[in-house]
mmCIF file of C-alpha atoms in Angstrom:
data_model
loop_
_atom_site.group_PDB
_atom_site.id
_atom_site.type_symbol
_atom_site.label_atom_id
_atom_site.label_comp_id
_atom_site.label_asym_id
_atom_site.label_seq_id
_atom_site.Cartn_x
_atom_site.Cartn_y
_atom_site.Cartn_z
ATOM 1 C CA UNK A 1 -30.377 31.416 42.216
ATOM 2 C CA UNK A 2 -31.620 35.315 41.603
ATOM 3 C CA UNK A 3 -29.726 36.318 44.652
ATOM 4 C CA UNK A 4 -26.446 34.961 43.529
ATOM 5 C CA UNK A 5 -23.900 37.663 42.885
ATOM 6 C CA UNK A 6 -21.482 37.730 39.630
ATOM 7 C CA UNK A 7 -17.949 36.072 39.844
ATOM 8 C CA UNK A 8 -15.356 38.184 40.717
ATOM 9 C CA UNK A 9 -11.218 37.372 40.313
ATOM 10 C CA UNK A 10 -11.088 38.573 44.238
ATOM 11 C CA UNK A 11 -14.063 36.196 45.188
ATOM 12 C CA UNK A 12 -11.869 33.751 43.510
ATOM 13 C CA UNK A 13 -9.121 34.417 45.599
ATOM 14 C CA UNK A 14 -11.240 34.785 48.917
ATOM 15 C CA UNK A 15 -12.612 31.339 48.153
ATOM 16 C CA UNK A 16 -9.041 29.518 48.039
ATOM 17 C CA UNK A 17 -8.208 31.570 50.872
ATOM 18 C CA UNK A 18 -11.186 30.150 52.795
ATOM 19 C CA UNK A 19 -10.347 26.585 51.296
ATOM 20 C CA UNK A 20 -13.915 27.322 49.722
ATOM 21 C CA UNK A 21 -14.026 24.601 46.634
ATOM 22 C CA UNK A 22 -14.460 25.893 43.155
ATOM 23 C CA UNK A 23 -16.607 24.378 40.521
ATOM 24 C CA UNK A 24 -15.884 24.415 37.036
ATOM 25 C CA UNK A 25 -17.047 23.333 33.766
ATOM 26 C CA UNK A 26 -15.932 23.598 30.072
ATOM 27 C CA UNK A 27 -19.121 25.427 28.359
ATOM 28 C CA UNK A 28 -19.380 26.391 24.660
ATOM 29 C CA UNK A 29 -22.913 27.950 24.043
ATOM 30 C CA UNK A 30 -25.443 30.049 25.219
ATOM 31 C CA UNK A 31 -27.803 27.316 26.289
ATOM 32 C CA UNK A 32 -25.144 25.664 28.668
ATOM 33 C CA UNK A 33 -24.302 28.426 29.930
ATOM 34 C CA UNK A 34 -27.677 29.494 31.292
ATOM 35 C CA UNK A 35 -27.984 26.181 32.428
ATOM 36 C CA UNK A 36 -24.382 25.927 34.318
ATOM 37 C CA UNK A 37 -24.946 29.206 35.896
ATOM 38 C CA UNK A 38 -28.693 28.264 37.517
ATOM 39 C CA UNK A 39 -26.308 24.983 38.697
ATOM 40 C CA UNK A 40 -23.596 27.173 40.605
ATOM 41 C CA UNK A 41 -21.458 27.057 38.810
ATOM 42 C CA UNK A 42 -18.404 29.068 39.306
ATOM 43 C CA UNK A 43 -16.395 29.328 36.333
ATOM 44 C CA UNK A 44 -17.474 28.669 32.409
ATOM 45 C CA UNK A 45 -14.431 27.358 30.276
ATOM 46 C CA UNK A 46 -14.311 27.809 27.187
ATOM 47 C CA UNK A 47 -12.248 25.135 25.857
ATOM 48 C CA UNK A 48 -10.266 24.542 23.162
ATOM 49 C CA UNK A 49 -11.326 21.122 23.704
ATOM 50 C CA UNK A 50 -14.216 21.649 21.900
ATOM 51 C CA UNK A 51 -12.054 20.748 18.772
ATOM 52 C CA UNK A 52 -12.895 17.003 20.596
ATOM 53 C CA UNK A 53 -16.309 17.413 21.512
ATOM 54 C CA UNK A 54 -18.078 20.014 19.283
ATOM 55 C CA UNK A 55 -16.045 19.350 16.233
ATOM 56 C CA UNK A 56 -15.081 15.599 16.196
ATOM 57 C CA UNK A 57 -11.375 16.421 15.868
ATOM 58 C CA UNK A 58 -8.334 14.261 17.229
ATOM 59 C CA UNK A 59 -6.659 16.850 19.067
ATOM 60 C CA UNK A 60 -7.444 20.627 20.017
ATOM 61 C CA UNK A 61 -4.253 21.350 17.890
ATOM 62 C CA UNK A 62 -6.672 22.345 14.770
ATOM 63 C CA UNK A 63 -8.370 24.463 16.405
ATOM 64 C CA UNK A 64 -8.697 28.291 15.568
ATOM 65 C CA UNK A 65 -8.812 31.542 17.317
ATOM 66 C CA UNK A 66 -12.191 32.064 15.313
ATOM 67 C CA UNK A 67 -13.656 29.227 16.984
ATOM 68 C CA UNK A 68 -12.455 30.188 19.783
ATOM 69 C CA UNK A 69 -13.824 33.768 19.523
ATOM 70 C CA UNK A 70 -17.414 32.866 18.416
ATOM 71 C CA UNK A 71 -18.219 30.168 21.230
ATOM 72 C CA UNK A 72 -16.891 32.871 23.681
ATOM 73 C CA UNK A 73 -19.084 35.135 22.191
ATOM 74 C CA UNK A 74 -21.900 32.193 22.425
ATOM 75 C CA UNK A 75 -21.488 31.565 25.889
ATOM 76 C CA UNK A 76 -21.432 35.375 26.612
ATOM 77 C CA UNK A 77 -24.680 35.859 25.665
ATOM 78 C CA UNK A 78 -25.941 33.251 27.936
ATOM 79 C CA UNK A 79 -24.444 33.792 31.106
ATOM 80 C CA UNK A 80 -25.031 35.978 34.217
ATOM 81 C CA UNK A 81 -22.674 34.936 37.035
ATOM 82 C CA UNK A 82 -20.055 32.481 36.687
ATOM 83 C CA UNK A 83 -16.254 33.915 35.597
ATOM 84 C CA UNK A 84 -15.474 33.221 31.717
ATOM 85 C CA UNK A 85 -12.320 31.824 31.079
ATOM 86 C CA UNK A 86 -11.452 31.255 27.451
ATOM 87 C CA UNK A 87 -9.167 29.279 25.968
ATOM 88 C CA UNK A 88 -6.024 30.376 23.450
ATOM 89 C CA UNK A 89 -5.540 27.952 21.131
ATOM 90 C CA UNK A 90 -2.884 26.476 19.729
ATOM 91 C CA UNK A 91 -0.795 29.043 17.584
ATOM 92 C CA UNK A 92 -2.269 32.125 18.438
ATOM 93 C CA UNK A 93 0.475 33.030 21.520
ATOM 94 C CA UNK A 94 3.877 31.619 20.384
ATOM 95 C CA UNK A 95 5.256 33.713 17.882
ATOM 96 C CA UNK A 96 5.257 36.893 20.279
ATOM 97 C CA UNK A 97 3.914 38.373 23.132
ATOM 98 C CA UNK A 98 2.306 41.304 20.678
ATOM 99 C CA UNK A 99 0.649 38.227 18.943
ATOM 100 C CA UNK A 100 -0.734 37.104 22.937
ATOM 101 C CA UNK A 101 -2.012 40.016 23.391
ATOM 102 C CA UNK A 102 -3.850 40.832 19.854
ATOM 103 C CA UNK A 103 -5.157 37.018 20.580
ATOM 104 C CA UNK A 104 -6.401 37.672 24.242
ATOM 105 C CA UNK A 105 -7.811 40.998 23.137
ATOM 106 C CA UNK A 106 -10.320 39.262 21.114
ATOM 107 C CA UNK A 107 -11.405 36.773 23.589
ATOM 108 C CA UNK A 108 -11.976 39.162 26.239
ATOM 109 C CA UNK A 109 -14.137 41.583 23.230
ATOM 110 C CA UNK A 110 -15.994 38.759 22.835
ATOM 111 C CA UNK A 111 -16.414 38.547 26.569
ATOM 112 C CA UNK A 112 -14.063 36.521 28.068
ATOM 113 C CA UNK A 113 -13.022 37.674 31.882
ATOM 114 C CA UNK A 114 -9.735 35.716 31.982
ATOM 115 C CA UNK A 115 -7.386 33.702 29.262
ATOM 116 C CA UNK A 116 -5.963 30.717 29.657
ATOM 117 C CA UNK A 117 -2.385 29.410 27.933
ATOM 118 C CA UNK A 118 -0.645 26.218 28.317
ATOM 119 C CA UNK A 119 2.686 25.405 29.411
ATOM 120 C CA UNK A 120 5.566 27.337 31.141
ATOM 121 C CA UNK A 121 8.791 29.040 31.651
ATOM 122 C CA UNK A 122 8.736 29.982 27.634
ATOM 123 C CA UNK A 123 5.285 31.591 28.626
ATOM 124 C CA UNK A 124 6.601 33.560 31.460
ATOM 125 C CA UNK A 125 6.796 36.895 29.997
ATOM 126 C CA UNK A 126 3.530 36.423 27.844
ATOM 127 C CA UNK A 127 1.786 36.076 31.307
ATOM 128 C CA UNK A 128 3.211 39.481 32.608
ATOM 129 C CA UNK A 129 2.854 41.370 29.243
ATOM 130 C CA UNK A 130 -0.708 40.195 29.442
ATOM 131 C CA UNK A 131 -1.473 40.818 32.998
ATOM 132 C CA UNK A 132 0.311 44.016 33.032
ATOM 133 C CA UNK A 133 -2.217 45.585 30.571
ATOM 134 C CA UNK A 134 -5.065 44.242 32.307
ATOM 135 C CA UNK A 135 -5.921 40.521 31.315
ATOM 136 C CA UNK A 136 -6.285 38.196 33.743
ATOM 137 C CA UNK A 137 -4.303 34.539 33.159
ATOM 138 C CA UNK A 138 -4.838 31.581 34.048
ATOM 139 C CA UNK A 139 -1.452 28.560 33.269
ATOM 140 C CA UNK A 140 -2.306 25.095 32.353
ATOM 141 C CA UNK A 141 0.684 22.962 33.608
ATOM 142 C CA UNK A 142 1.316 19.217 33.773
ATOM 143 C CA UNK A 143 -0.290 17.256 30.886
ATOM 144 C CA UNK A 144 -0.657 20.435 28.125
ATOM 145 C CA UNK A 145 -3.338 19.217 25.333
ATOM 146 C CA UNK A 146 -1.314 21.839 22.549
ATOM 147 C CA UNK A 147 1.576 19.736 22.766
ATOM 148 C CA UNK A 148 -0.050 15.916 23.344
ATOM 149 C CA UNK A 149 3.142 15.087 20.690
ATOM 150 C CA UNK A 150 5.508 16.256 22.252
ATOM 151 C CA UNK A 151 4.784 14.752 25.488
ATOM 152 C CA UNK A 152 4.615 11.476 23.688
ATOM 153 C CA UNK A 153 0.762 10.808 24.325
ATOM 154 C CA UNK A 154 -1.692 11.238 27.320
ATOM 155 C CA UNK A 155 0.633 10.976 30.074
ATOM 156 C CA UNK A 156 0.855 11.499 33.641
ATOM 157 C CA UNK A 157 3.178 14.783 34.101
ATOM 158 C CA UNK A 158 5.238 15.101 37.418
ATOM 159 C CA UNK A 159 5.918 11.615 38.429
ATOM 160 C CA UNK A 160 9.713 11.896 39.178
ATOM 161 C CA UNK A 161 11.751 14.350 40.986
ATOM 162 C CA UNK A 162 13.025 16.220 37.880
ATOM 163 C CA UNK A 163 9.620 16.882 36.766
ATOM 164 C CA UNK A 164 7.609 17.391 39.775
ATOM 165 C CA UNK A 165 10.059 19.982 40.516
ATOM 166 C CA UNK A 166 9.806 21.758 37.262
ATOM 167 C CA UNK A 167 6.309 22.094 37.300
ATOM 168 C CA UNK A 168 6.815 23.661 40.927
ATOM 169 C CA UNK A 169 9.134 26.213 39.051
ATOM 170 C CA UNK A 170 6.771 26.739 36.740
ATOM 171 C CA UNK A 171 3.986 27.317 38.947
ATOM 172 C CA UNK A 172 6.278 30.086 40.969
ATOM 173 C CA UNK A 173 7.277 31.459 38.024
ATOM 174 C CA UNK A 174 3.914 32.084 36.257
ATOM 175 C CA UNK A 175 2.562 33.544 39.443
ATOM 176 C CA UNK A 176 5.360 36.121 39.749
ATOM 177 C CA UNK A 177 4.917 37.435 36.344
ATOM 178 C CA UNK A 178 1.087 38.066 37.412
ATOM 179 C CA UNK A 179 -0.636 34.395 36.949
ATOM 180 C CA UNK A 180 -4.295 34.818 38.693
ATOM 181 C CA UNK A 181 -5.045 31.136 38.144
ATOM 182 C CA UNK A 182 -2.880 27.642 37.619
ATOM 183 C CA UNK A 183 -4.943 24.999 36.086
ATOM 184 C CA UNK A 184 -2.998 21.416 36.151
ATOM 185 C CA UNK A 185 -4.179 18.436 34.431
ATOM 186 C CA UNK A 186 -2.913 14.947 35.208
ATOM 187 C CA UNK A 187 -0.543 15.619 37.356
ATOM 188 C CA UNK A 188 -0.162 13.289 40.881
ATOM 189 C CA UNK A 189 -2.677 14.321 43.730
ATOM 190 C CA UNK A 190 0.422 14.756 46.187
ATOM 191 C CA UNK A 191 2.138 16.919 44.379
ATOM 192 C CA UNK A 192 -1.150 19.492 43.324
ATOM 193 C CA UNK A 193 -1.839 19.065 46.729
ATOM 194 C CA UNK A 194 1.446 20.454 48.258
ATOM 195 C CA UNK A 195 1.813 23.359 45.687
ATOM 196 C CA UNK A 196 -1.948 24.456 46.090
ATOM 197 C CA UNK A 197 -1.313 24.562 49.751
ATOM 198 C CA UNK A 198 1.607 27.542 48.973
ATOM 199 C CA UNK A 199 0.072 28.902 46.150
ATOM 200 C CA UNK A 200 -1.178 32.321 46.703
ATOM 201 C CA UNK A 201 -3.841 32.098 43.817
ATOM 202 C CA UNK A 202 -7.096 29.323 43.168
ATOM 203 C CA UNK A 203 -5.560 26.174 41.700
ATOM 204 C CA UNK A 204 -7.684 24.198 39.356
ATOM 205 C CA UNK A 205 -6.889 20.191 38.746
ATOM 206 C CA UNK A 206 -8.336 17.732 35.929
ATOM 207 C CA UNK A 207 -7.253 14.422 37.302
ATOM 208 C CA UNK A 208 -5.147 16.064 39.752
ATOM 209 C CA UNK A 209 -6.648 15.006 43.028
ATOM 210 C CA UNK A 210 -8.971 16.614 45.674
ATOM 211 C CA UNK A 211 -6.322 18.633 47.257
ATOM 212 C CA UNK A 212 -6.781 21.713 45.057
ATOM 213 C CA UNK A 213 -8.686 24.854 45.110
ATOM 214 C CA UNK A 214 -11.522 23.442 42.732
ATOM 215 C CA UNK A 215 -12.141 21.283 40.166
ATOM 216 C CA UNK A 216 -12.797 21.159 35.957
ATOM 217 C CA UNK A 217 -14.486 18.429 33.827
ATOM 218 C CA UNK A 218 -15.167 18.970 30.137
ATOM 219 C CA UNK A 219 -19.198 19.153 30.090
ATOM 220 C CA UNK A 220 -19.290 16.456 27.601
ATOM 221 C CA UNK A 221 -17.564 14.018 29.327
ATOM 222 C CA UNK A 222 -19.415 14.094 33.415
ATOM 223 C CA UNK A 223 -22.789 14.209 30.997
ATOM 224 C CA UNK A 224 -21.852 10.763 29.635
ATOM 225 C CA UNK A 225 -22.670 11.709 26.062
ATOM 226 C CA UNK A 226 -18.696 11.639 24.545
ATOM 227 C CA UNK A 227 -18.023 8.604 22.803
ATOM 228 C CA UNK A 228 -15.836 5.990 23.771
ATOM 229 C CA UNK A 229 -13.843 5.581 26.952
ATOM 230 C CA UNK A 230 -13.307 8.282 28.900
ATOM 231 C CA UNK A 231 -10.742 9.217 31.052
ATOM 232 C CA UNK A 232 -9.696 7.538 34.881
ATOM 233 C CA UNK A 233 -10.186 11.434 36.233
ATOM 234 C CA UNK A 234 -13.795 12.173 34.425
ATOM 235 C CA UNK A 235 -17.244 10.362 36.263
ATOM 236 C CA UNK A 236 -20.359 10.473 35.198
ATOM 237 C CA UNK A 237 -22.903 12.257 36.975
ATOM 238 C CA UNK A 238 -25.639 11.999 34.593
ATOM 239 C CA UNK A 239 -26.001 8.043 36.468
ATOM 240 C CA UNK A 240 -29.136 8.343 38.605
ATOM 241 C CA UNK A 241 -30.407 12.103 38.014
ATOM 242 C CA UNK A 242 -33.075 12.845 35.557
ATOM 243 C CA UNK A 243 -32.170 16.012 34.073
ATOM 244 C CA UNK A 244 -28.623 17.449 33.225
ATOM 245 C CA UNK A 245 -29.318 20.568 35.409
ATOM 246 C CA UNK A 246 -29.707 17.931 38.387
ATOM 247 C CA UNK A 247 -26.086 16.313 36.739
ATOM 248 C CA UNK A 248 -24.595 19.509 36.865
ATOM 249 C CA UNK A 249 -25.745 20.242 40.126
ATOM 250 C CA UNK A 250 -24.565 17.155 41.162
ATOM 251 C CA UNK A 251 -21.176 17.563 40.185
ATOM 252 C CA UNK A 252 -21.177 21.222 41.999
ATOM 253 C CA UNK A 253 -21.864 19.588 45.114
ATOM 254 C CA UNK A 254 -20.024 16.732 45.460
ATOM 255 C CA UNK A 255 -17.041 19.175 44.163
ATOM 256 C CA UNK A 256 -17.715 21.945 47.019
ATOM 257 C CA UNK A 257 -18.204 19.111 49.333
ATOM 258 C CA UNK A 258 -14.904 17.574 48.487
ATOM 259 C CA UNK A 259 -16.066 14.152 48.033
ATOM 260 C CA UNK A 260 -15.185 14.548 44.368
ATOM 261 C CA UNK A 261 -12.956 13.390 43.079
ATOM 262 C CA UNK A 262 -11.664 10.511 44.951
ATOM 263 C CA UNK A 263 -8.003 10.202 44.895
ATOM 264 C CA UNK A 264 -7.758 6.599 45.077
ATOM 265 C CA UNK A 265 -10.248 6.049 41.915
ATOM 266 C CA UNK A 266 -10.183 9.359 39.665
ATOM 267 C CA UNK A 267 -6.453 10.544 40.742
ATOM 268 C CA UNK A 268 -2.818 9.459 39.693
#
Protein backbone atom coordinates (compact mmCIF):
# COMPACT_ATOMS: atom_id res chain seq x y z
CA UNK A 1 0.00 0.00 0.00
CA UNK A 2 2.90 2.77 -1.04
CA UNK A 3 0.20 5.03 -2.25
CA UNK A 4 -1.72 5.09 0.95
CA UNK A 5 -1.68 8.48 2.60
CA UNK A 6 -1.04 9.03 6.57
CA UNK A 7 -4.11 9.17 8.99
CA UNK A 8 -5.35 12.33 9.65
CA UNK A 9 -8.01 13.37 12.77
CA UNK A 10 -10.10 15.19 9.73
CA UNK A 11 -9.92 11.95 7.52
CA UNK A 12 -11.28 10.47 10.61
CA UNK A 13 -14.04 12.65 10.73
CA UNK A 14 -14.71 12.63 6.83
CA UNK A 15 -14.90 8.85 7.11
CA UNK A 16 -17.85 8.81 9.83
CA UNK A 17 -19.28 11.49 7.91
CA UNK A 18 -19.31 9.27 4.80
CA UNK A 19 -20.44 6.24 7.09
CA UNK A 20 -16.88 5.03 5.81
CA UNK A 21 -16.02 2.04 8.51
CA UNK A 22 -12.93 2.36 10.58
CA UNK A 23 -10.57 -0.39 11.41
CA UNK A 24 -8.75 -0.66 14.46
CA UNK A 25 -6.39 -2.71 16.32
CA UNK A 26 -4.58 -2.64 19.73
CA UNK A 27 -0.68 -2.75 18.62
CA UNK A 28 2.30 -2.68 21.02
CA UNK A 29 5.59 -2.98 18.92
CA UNK A 30 7.33 -2.05 16.04
CA UNK A 31 6.89 -5.30 14.20
CA UNK A 32 2.96 -5.15 14.45
CA UNK A 33 2.85 -2.13 13.57
CA UNK A 34 4.54 -2.44 10.19
CA UNK A 35 2.52 -5.29 9.73
CA UNK A 36 -1.05 -3.58 10.70
CA UNK A 37 -0.26 -0.66 8.59
CA UNK A 38 0.60 -2.86 5.13
CA UNK A 39 -3.10 -4.48 6.37
CA UNK A 40 -5.05 -1.01 6.33
CA UNK A 41 -5.26 -0.49 9.07
CA UNK A 42 -6.59 2.72 10.32
CA UNK A 43 -5.80 3.30 13.78
CA UNK A 44 -2.88 1.55 16.11
CA UNK A 45 -3.97 1.36 19.89
CA UNK A 46 -1.85 1.26 22.18
CA UNK A 47 -3.45 -0.41 24.97
CA UNK A 48 -3.20 -0.54 28.36
CA UNK A 49 -4.41 -3.92 27.87
CA UNK A 50 -1.22 -5.05 27.25
CA UNK A 51 -0.94 -5.45 31.12
CA UNK A 52 -3.26 -8.78 29.88
CA UNK A 53 -1.55 -9.77 26.92
CA UNK A 54 2.14 -8.67 26.97
CA UNK A 55 2.56 -8.89 30.67
CA UNK A 56 0.32 -11.77 31.98
CA UNK A 57 -1.40 -9.47 34.48
CA UNK A 58 -5.12 -9.78 35.81
CA UNK A 59 -6.20 -6.43 35.08
CA UNK A 60 -4.66 -3.29 33.21
CA UNK A 61 -4.94 -1.62 36.72
CA UNK A 62 -0.98 -2.37 37.29
CA UNK A 63 -0.04 -0.97 34.61
CA UNK A 64 2.40 2.10 34.35
CA UNK A 65 2.78 5.22 32.41
CA UNK A 66 6.41 3.82 31.61
CA UNK A 67 4.97 0.98 29.92
CA UNK A 68 2.85 2.85 28.46
CA UNK A 69 5.45 5.35 27.13
CA UNK A 70 7.99 2.77 25.79
CA UNK A 71 5.48 0.54 23.65
CA UNK A 72 4.27 3.94 22.22
CA UNK A 73 7.60 4.70 21.51
CA UNK A 74 7.89 0.91 20.03
CA UNK A 75 5.11 1.15 17.84
CA UNK A 76 6.30 4.66 16.67
CA UNK A 77 9.14 3.48 15.18
CA UNK A 78 7.30 1.03 13.14
CA UNK A 79 4.56 2.73 11.66
CA UNK A 80 3.88 4.95 8.59
CA UNK A 81 0.13 5.58 8.21
CA UNK A 82 -2.35 4.52 10.60
CA UNK A 83 -3.37 7.27 13.61
CA UNK A 84 -1.65 6.31 17.12
CA UNK A 85 -3.82 6.37 19.88
CA UNK A 86 -2.26 5.60 23.23
CA UNK A 87 -3.60 4.61 26.16
CA UNK A 88 -3.43 6.52 29.87
CA UNK A 89 -3.31 4.19 32.33
CA UNK A 90 -4.70 3.82 35.34
CA UNK A 91 -3.47 6.62 37.84
CA UNK A 92 -1.74 8.82 35.71
CA UNK A 93 -5.04 11.38 35.04
CA UNK A 94 -7.04 11.45 38.33
CA UNK A 95 -5.35 13.45 40.71
CA UNK A 96 -5.49 16.67 38.38
CA UNK A 97 -5.84 17.89 35.13
CA UNK A 98 -1.96 19.31 35.40
CA UNK A 99 -1.17 15.57 36.15
CA UNK A 100 -3.40 14.68 32.49
CA UNK A 101 -1.61 16.76 30.82
CA UNK A 102 2.18 16.03 32.11
CA UNK A 103 0.83 12.23 31.39
CA UNK A 104 -0.47 12.91 27.75
CA UNK A 105 2.59 15.01 27.08
CA UNK A 106 4.69 12.01 27.26
CA UNK A 107 2.65 9.78 25.16
CA UNK A 108 2.35 12.10 22.40
CA UNK A 109 6.72 12.74 22.81
CA UNK A 110 6.87 9.36 22.40
CA UNK A 111 4.62 9.66 19.39
CA UNK A 112 1.29 9.18 20.16
CA UNK A 113 -1.31 11.34 17.80
CA UNK A 114 -4.28 11.09 20.20
CA UNK A 115 -4.87 9.87 24.09
CA UNK A 116 -7.33 7.95 25.24
CA UNK A 117 -9.02 8.08 29.07
CA UNK A 118 -11.76 6.11 30.47
CA UNK A 119 -14.90 7.07 31.96
CA UNK A 120 -16.94 10.35 32.20
CA UNK A 121 -18.52 13.36 33.61
CA UNK A 122 -15.47 13.45 36.39
CA UNK A 123 -13.26 13.51 33.14
CA UNK A 124 -15.03 16.33 31.54
CA UNK A 125 -12.73 19.09 32.17
CA UNK A 126 -9.52 16.84 31.73
CA UNK A 127 -10.83 16.39 28.10
CA UNK A 128 -11.04 20.24 27.46
CA UNK A 129 -7.81 21.14 29.39
CA UNK A 130 -6.25 18.57 27.14
CA UNK A 131 -7.80 19.41 23.90
CA UNK A 132 -7.51 23.02 24.47
CA UNK A 133 -3.65 22.84 24.38
CA UNK A 134 -3.60 20.71 21.48
CA UNK A 135 -4.08 16.88 22.32
CA UNK A 136 -6.46 15.11 20.69
CA UNK A 137 -8.93 12.67 23.05
CA UNK A 138 -10.49 9.99 22.56
CA UNK A 139 -13.42 8.70 25.87
CA UNK A 140 -13.84 5.11 26.60
CA UNK A 141 -17.45 4.78 27.98
CA UNK A 142 -19.61 1.80 28.92
CA UNK A 143 -17.62 -1.15 30.37
CA UNK A 144 -14.20 0.99 31.62
CA UNK A 145 -11.27 -1.76 32.17
CA UNK A 146 -9.56 0.94 35.08
CA UNK A 147 -12.42 0.41 37.16
CA UNK A 148 -13.49 -3.56 36.35
CA UNK A 149 -14.12 -3.35 40.53
CA UNK A 150 -16.08 -1.00 40.70
CA UNK A 151 -18.39 -2.07 38.10
CA UNK A 152 -18.57 -5.34 39.90
CA UNK A 153 -16.89 -7.52 37.05
CA UNK A 154 -17.11 -7.69 33.16
CA UNK A 155 -20.45 -6.40 32.67
CA UNK A 156 -22.67 -5.21 30.08
CA UNK A 157 -22.95 -1.21 30.67
CA UNK A 158 -26.23 0.57 29.48
CA UNK A 159 -28.85 -2.01 29.79
CA UNK A 160 -31.57 0.05 31.64
CA UNK A 161 -32.91 3.43 31.19
CA UNK A 162 -30.86 5.08 33.99
CA UNK A 163 -27.74 3.96 32.49
CA UNK A 164 -28.21 4.05 28.87
CA UNK A 165 -29.06 7.55 29.45
CA UNK A 166 -26.01 8.41 31.39
CA UNK A 167 -23.72 7.17 29.04
CA UNK A 168 -25.68 9.42 26.40
CA UNK A 169 -24.77 12.35 28.84
CA UNK A 170 -21.58 11.35 28.94
CA UNK A 171 -21.02 11.02 25.39
CA UNK A 172 -22.52 14.83 24.89
CA UNK A 173 -20.63 15.96 27.48
CA UNK A 174 -17.12 14.70 26.50
CA UNK A 175 -17.70 15.95 23.01
CA UNK A 176 -18.49 19.51 24.14
CA UNK A 177 -15.43 19.86 26.15
CA UNK A 178 -13.46 18.91 22.77
CA UNK A 179 -13.72 14.84 22.64
CA UNK A 180 -12.39 13.91 18.90
CA UNK A 181 -13.21 10.24 19.47
CA UNK A 182 -15.76 8.03 21.88
CA UNK A 183 -14.66 4.52 22.14
CA UNK A 184 -17.50 2.25 23.98
CA UNK A 185 -16.98 -1.20 25.02
CA UNK A 186 -19.81 -3.57 25.87
CA UNK A 187 -22.37 -1.55 25.70
CA UNK A 188 -25.92 -2.80 23.74
CA UNK A 189 -25.75 -2.49 19.82
CA UNK A 190 -29.07 -0.30 19.92
CA UNK A 191 -28.00 2.04 22.00
CA UNK A 192 -24.14 2.65 20.20
CA UNK A 193 -26.10 2.58 17.30
CA UNK A 194 -28.51 5.53 18.05
CA UNK A 195 -25.79 7.79 19.68
CA UNK A 196 -23.23 7.16 16.76
CA UNK A 197 -25.94 8.18 14.44
CA UNK A 198 -25.93 11.96 16.38
CA UNK A 199 -22.55 11.97 17.24
CA UNK A 200 -20.61 14.52 15.42
CA UNK A 201 -17.19 12.63 15.88
CA UNK A 202 -15.99 8.63 14.74
CA UNK A 203 -17.39 6.29 17.37
CA UNK A 204 -15.43 3.19 18.08
CA UNK A 205 -17.31 -0.09 19.75
CA UNK A 206 -15.68 -3.39 21.34
CA UNK A 207 -18.71 -5.58 21.60
CA UNK A 208 -20.87 -2.76 20.86
CA UNK A 209 -22.53 -3.77 17.64
CA UNK A 210 -22.08 -2.92 13.90
CA UNK A 211 -23.85 0.31 14.08
CA UNK A 212 -20.78 2.42 14.88
CA UNK A 213 -18.24 4.35 13.05
CA UNK A 214 -15.57 1.43 13.23
CA UNK A 215 -14.48 -1.20 15.11
CA UNK A 216 -11.41 -2.35 17.83
CA UNK A 217 -10.19 -5.88 18.79
CA UNK A 218 -7.14 -6.36 20.99
CA UNK A 219 -4.53 -7.99 18.38
CA UNK A 220 -4.06 -10.85 20.64
CA UNK A 221 -7.33 -11.92 20.91
CA UNK A 222 -8.79 -11.94 16.67
CA UNK A 223 -5.09 -13.76 16.25
CA UNK A 224 -6.31 -16.62 18.48
CA UNK A 225 -3.08 -16.79 20.43
CA UNK A 226 -4.59 -15.36 24.14
CA UNK A 227 -5.23 -18.04 26.40
CA UNK A 228 -8.37 -19.20 27.56
CA UNK A 229 -11.85 -18.11 26.56
CA UNK A 230 -12.24 -15.15 24.99
CA UNK A 231 -14.81 -12.81 24.89
CA UNK A 232 -18.68 -13.14 23.02
CA UNK A 233 -17.52 -9.69 21.02
CA UNK A 234 -13.79 -10.96 19.89
CA UNK A 235 -13.64 -13.75 16.62
CA UNK A 236 -10.97 -15.22 15.37
CA UNK A 237 -9.75 -14.46 12.09
CA UNK A 238 -6.62 -16.33 12.13
CA UNK A 239 -9.37 -19.63 11.20
CA UNK A 240 -8.67 -20.37 7.53
CA UNK A 241 -5.83 -17.74 6.49
CA UNK A 242 -2.26 -18.70 6.45
CA UNK A 243 -0.45 -15.78 7.58
CA UNK A 244 -1.47 -13.10 10.26
CA UNK A 245 -1.07 -10.28 7.64
CA UNK A 246 -3.92 -12.24 5.64
CA UNK A 247 -5.82 -12.35 9.49
CA UNK A 248 -5.41 -8.86 9.80
CA UNK A 249 -6.48 -8.14 6.51
CA UNK A 250 -9.25 -10.15 7.05
CA UNK A 251 -10.54 -8.46 9.90
CA UNK A 252 -10.09 -4.92 7.91
CA UNK A 253 -12.40 -6.11 5.44
CA UNK A 254 -15.03 -7.74 6.88
CA UNK A 255 -14.96 -4.51 9.34
CA UNK A 256 -15.16 -1.86 6.30
CA UNK A 257 -17.61 -4.16 4.77
CA UNK A 258 -19.80 -4.20 7.80
CA UNK A 259 -20.30 -7.80 7.98
CA UNK A 260 -18.30 -7.72 11.20
CA UNK A 261 -19.36 -7.98 13.81
CA UNK A 262 -22.65 -9.60 13.76
CA UNK A 263 -25.02 -8.26 16.23
CA UNK A 264 -26.89 -11.29 16.88
CA UNK A 265 -23.55 -13.44 17.71
CA UNK A 266 -20.66 -10.90 18.84
CA UNK A 267 -23.15 -8.02 20.25
CA UNK A 268 -25.21 -7.55 23.57
Amino acid sequence: MTDRKPMTLPRLAQMHARGEKIAMLTCYDAAFASLLDEAGVDILLIGDSLGNVLQGRGSTAPVSLEDMVYHTFCVSRGHRWAWIVADLPFDSYHVSKEEAWKSAAALVKAGAHMVKLEGGGWTTETVRFLSERGIPVCVHLGFTPQTVNALGGFKVQGRDEESAARIKRESQEAVEAGAAMLLYEMVPAALAAEITAASPVPVIGIGAGVGTSGQVLVLHDMLNITPGRKPRFVKDFMAGKDSVLAAVKGYVDEVKAGTFPVNEVHGF
